[in-house]
mmCIF file with all atom_site columns, C-alpha atoms in Angstrom:
data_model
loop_
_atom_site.group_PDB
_atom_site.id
_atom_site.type_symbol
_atom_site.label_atom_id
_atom_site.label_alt_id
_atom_site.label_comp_id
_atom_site.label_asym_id
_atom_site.label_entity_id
_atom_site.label_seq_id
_atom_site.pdbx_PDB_ins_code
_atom_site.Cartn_x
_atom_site.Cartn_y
_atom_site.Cartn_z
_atom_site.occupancy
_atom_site.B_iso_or_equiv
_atom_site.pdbx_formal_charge
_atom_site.auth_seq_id
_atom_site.auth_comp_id
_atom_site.auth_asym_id
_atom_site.auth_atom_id
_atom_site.pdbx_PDB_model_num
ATOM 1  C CA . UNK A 1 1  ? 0.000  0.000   0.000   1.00 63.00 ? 1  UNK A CA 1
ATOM 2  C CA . UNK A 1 2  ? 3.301  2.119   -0.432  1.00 71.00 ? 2  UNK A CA 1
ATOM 3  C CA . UNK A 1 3  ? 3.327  3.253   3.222   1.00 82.00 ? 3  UNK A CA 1
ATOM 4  C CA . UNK A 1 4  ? 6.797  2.186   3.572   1.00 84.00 ? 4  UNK A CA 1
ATOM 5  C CA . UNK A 1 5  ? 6.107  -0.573  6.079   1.00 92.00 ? 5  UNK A CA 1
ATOM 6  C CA . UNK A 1 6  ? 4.773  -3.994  5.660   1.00 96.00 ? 6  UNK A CA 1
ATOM 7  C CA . UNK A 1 7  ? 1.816  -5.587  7.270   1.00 96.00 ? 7  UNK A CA 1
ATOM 8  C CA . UNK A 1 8  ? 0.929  -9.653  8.336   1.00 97.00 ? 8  UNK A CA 1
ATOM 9  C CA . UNK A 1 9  ? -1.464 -9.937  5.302   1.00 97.00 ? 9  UNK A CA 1
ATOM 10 C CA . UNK A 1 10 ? 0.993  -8.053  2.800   1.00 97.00 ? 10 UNK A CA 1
ATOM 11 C CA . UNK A 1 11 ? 3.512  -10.445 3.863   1.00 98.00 ? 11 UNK A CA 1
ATOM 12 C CA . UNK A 1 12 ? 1.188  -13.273 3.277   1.00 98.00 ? 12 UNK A CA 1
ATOM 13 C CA . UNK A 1 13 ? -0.253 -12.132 -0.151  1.00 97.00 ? 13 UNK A CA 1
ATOM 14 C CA . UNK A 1 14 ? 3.748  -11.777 -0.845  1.00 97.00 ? 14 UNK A CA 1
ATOM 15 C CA . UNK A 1 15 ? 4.131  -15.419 0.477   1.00 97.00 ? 15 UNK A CA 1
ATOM 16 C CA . UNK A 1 16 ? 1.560  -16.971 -1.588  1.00 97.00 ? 16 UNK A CA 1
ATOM 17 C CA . UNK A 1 17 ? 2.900  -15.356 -4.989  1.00 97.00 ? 17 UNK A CA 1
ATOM 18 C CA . UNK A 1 18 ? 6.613  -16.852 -3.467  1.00 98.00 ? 18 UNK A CA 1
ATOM 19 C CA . UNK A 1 19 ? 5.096  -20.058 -2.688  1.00 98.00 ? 19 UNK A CA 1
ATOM 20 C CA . UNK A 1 20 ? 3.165  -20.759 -6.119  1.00 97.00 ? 20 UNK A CA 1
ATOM 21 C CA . UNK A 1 21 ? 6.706  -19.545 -7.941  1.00 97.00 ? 21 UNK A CA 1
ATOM 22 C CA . UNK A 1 22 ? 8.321  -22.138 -5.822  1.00 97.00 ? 22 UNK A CA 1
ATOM 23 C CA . UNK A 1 23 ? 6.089  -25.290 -6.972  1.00 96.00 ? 23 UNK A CA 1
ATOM 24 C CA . UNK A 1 24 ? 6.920  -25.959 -9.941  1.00 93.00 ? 24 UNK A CA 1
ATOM 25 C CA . UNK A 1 25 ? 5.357  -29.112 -10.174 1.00 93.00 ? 25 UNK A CA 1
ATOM 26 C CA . UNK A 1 26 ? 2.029  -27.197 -9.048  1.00 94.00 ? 26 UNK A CA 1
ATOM 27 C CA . UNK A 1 27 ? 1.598  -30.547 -6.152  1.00 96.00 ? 27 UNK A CA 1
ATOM 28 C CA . UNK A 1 28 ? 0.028  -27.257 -3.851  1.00 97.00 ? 28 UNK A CA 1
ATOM 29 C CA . UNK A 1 29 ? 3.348  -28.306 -1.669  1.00 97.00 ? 29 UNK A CA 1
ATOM 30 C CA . UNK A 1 30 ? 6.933  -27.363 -1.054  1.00 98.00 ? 30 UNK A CA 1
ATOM 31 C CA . UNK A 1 31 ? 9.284  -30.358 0.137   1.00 96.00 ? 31 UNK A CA 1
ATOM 32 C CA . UNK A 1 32 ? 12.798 -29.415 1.263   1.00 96.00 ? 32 UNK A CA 1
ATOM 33 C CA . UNK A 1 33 ? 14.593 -29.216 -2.535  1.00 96.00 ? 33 UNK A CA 1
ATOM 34 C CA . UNK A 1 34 ? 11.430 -26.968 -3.159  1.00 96.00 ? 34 UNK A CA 1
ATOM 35 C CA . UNK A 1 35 ? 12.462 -24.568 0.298   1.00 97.00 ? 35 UNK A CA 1
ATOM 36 C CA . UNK A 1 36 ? 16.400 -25.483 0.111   1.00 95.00 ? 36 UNK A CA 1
ATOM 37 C CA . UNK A 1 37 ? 17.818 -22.056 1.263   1.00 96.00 ? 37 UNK A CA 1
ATOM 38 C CA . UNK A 1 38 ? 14.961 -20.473 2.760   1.00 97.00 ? 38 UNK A CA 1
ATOM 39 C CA . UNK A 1 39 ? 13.800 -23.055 5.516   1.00 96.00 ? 39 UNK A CA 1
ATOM 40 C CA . UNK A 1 40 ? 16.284 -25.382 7.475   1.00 95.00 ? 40 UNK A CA 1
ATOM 41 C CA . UNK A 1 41 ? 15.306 -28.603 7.851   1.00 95.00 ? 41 UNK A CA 1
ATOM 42 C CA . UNK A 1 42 ? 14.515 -28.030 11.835  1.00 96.00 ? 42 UNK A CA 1
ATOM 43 C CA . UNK A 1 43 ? 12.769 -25.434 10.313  1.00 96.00 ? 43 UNK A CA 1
ATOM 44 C CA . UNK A 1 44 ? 10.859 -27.323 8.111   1.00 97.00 ? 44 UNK A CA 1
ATOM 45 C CA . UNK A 1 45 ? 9.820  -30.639 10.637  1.00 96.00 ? 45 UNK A CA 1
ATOM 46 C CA . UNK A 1 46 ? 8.599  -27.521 13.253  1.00 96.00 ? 46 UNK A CA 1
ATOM 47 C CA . UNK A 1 47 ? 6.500  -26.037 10.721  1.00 96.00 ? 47 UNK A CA 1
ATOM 48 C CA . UNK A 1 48 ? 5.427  -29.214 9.087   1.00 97.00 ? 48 UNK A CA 1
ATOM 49 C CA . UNK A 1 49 ? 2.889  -31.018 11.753  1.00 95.00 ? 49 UNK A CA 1
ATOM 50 C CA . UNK A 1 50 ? 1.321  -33.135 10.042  1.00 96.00 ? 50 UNK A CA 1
ATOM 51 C CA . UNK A 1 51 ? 5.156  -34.701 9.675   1.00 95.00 ? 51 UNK A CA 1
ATOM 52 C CA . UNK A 1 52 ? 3.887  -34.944 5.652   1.00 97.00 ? 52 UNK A CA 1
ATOM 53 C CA . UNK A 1 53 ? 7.708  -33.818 4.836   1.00 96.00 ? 53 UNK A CA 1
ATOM 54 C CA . UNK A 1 54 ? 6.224  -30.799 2.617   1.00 97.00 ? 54 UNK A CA 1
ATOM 55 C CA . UNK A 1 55 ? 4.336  -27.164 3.433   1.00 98.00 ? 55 UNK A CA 1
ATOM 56 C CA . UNK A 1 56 ? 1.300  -26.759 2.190   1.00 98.00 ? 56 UNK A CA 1
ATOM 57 C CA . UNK A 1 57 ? -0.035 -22.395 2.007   1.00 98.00 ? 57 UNK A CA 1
ATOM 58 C CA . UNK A 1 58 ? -1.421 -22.737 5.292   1.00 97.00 ? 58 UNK A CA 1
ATOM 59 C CA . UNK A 1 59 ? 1.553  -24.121 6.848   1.00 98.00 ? 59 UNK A CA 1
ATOM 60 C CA . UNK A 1 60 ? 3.741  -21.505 4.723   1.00 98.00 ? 60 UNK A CA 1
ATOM 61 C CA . UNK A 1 61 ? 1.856  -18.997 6.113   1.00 98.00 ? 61 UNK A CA 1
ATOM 62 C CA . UNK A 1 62 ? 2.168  -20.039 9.920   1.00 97.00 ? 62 UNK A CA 1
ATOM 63 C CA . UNK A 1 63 ? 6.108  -20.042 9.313   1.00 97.00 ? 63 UNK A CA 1
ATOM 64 C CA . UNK A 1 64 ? 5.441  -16.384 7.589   1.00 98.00 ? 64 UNK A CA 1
ATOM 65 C CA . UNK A 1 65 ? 3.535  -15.280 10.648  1.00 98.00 ? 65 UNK A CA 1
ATOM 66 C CA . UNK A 1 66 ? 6.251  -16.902 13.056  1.00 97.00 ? 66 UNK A CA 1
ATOM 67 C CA . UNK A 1 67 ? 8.764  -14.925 11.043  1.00 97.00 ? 67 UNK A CA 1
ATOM 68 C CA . UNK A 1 68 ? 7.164  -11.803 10.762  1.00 98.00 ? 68 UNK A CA 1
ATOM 69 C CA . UNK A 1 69 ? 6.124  -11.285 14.490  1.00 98.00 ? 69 UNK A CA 1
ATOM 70 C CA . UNK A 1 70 ? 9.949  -12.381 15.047  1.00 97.00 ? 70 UNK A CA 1
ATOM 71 C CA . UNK A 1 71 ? 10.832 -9.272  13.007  1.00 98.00 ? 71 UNK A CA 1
ATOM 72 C CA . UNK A 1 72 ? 8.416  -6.891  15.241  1.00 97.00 ? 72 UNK A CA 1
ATOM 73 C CA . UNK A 1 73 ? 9.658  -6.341  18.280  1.00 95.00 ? 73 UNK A CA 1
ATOM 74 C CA . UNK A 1 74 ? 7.549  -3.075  18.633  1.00 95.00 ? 74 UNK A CA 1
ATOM 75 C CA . UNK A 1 75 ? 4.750  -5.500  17.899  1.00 95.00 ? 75 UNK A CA 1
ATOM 76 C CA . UNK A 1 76 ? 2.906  -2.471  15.950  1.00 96.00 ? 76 UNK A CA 1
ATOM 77 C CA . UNK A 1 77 ? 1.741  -4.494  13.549  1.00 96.00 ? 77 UNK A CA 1
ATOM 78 C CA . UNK A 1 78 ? 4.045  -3.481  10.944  1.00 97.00 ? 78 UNK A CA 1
ATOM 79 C CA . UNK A 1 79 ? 7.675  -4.393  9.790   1.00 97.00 ? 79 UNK A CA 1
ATOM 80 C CA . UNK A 1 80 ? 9.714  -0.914  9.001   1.00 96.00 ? 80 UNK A CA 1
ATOM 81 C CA . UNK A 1 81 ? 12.907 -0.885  6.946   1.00 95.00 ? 81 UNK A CA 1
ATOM 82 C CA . UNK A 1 82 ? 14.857 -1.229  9.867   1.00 96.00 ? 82 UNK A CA 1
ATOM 83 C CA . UNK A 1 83 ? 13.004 -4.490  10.857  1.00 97.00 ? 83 UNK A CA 1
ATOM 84 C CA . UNK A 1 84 ? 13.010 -6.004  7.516   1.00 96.00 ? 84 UNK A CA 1
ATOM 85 C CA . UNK A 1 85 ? 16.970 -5.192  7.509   1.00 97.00 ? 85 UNK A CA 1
ATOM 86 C CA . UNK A 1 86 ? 17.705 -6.678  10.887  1.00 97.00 ? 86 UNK A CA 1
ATOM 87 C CA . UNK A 1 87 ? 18.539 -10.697 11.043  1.00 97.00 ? 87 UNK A CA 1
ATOM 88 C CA . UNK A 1 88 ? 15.019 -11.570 11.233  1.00 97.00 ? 88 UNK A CA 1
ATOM 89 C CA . UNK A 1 89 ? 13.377 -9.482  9.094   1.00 97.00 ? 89 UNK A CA 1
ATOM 90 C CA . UNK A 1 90 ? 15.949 -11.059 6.347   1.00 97.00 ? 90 UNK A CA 1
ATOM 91 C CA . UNK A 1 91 ? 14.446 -14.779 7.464   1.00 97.00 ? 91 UNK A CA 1
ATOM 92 C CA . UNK A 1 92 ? 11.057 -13.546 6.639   1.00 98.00 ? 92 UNK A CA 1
ATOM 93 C CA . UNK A 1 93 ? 12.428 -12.028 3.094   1.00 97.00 ? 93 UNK A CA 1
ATOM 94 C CA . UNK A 1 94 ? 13.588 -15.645 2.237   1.00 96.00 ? 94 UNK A CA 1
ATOM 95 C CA . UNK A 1 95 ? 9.925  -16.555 2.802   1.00 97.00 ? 95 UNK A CA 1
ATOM 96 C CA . UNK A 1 96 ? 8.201  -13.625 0.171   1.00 97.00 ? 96 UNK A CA 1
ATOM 97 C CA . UNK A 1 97 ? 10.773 -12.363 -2.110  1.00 95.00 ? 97 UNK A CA 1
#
């Protein structure tokens, strides 16, 4: 909404268009090769519980929201350049970009 922060749901709506550009075979899933240097593999069994060895959106977007409200300290609601720069804010970038 070029207010020079980003939101939870702009985060997810970036998410989504990251996660359908990362299934290439269009399965609705990511496994590990799919995620391979955005999520760890601790990161993926912790976000995975159904134990399934892939994401599906929903579970993409609990990781994004785990990520994101890591990046907000303030907890404002909103991630400001400063946010998205610091170490966290770059592990939710790996998620929508």
């Amino acid at each position: 909404d070029a207010d020079g922060t980003v939101d939870l749901a702009e985060a997810k709506a970036a998410g989504a268009a990251t996660f359908k550009k990362l299934d290439p075979d269009k399965d609705g899933t990511l496994d590990a090769k799919e995620l391979e240097g955005r999520v760890t593999a601790d990161e993926l069994k912790a976000a995975d519980p159904d134990n399934d060895g892939t994401l599906d959106l929903n579970e993409y977007n609990a990781l994004i929201e785990k990520r994101f409200n890591a990046a907000n300290p303030d907890n404002d609601g909103t991630l400001d350049e400063a946010e998205l720069k610091s170490p966290a804010g770059q592990s939710l970038l790996l998620l929508i970009q």
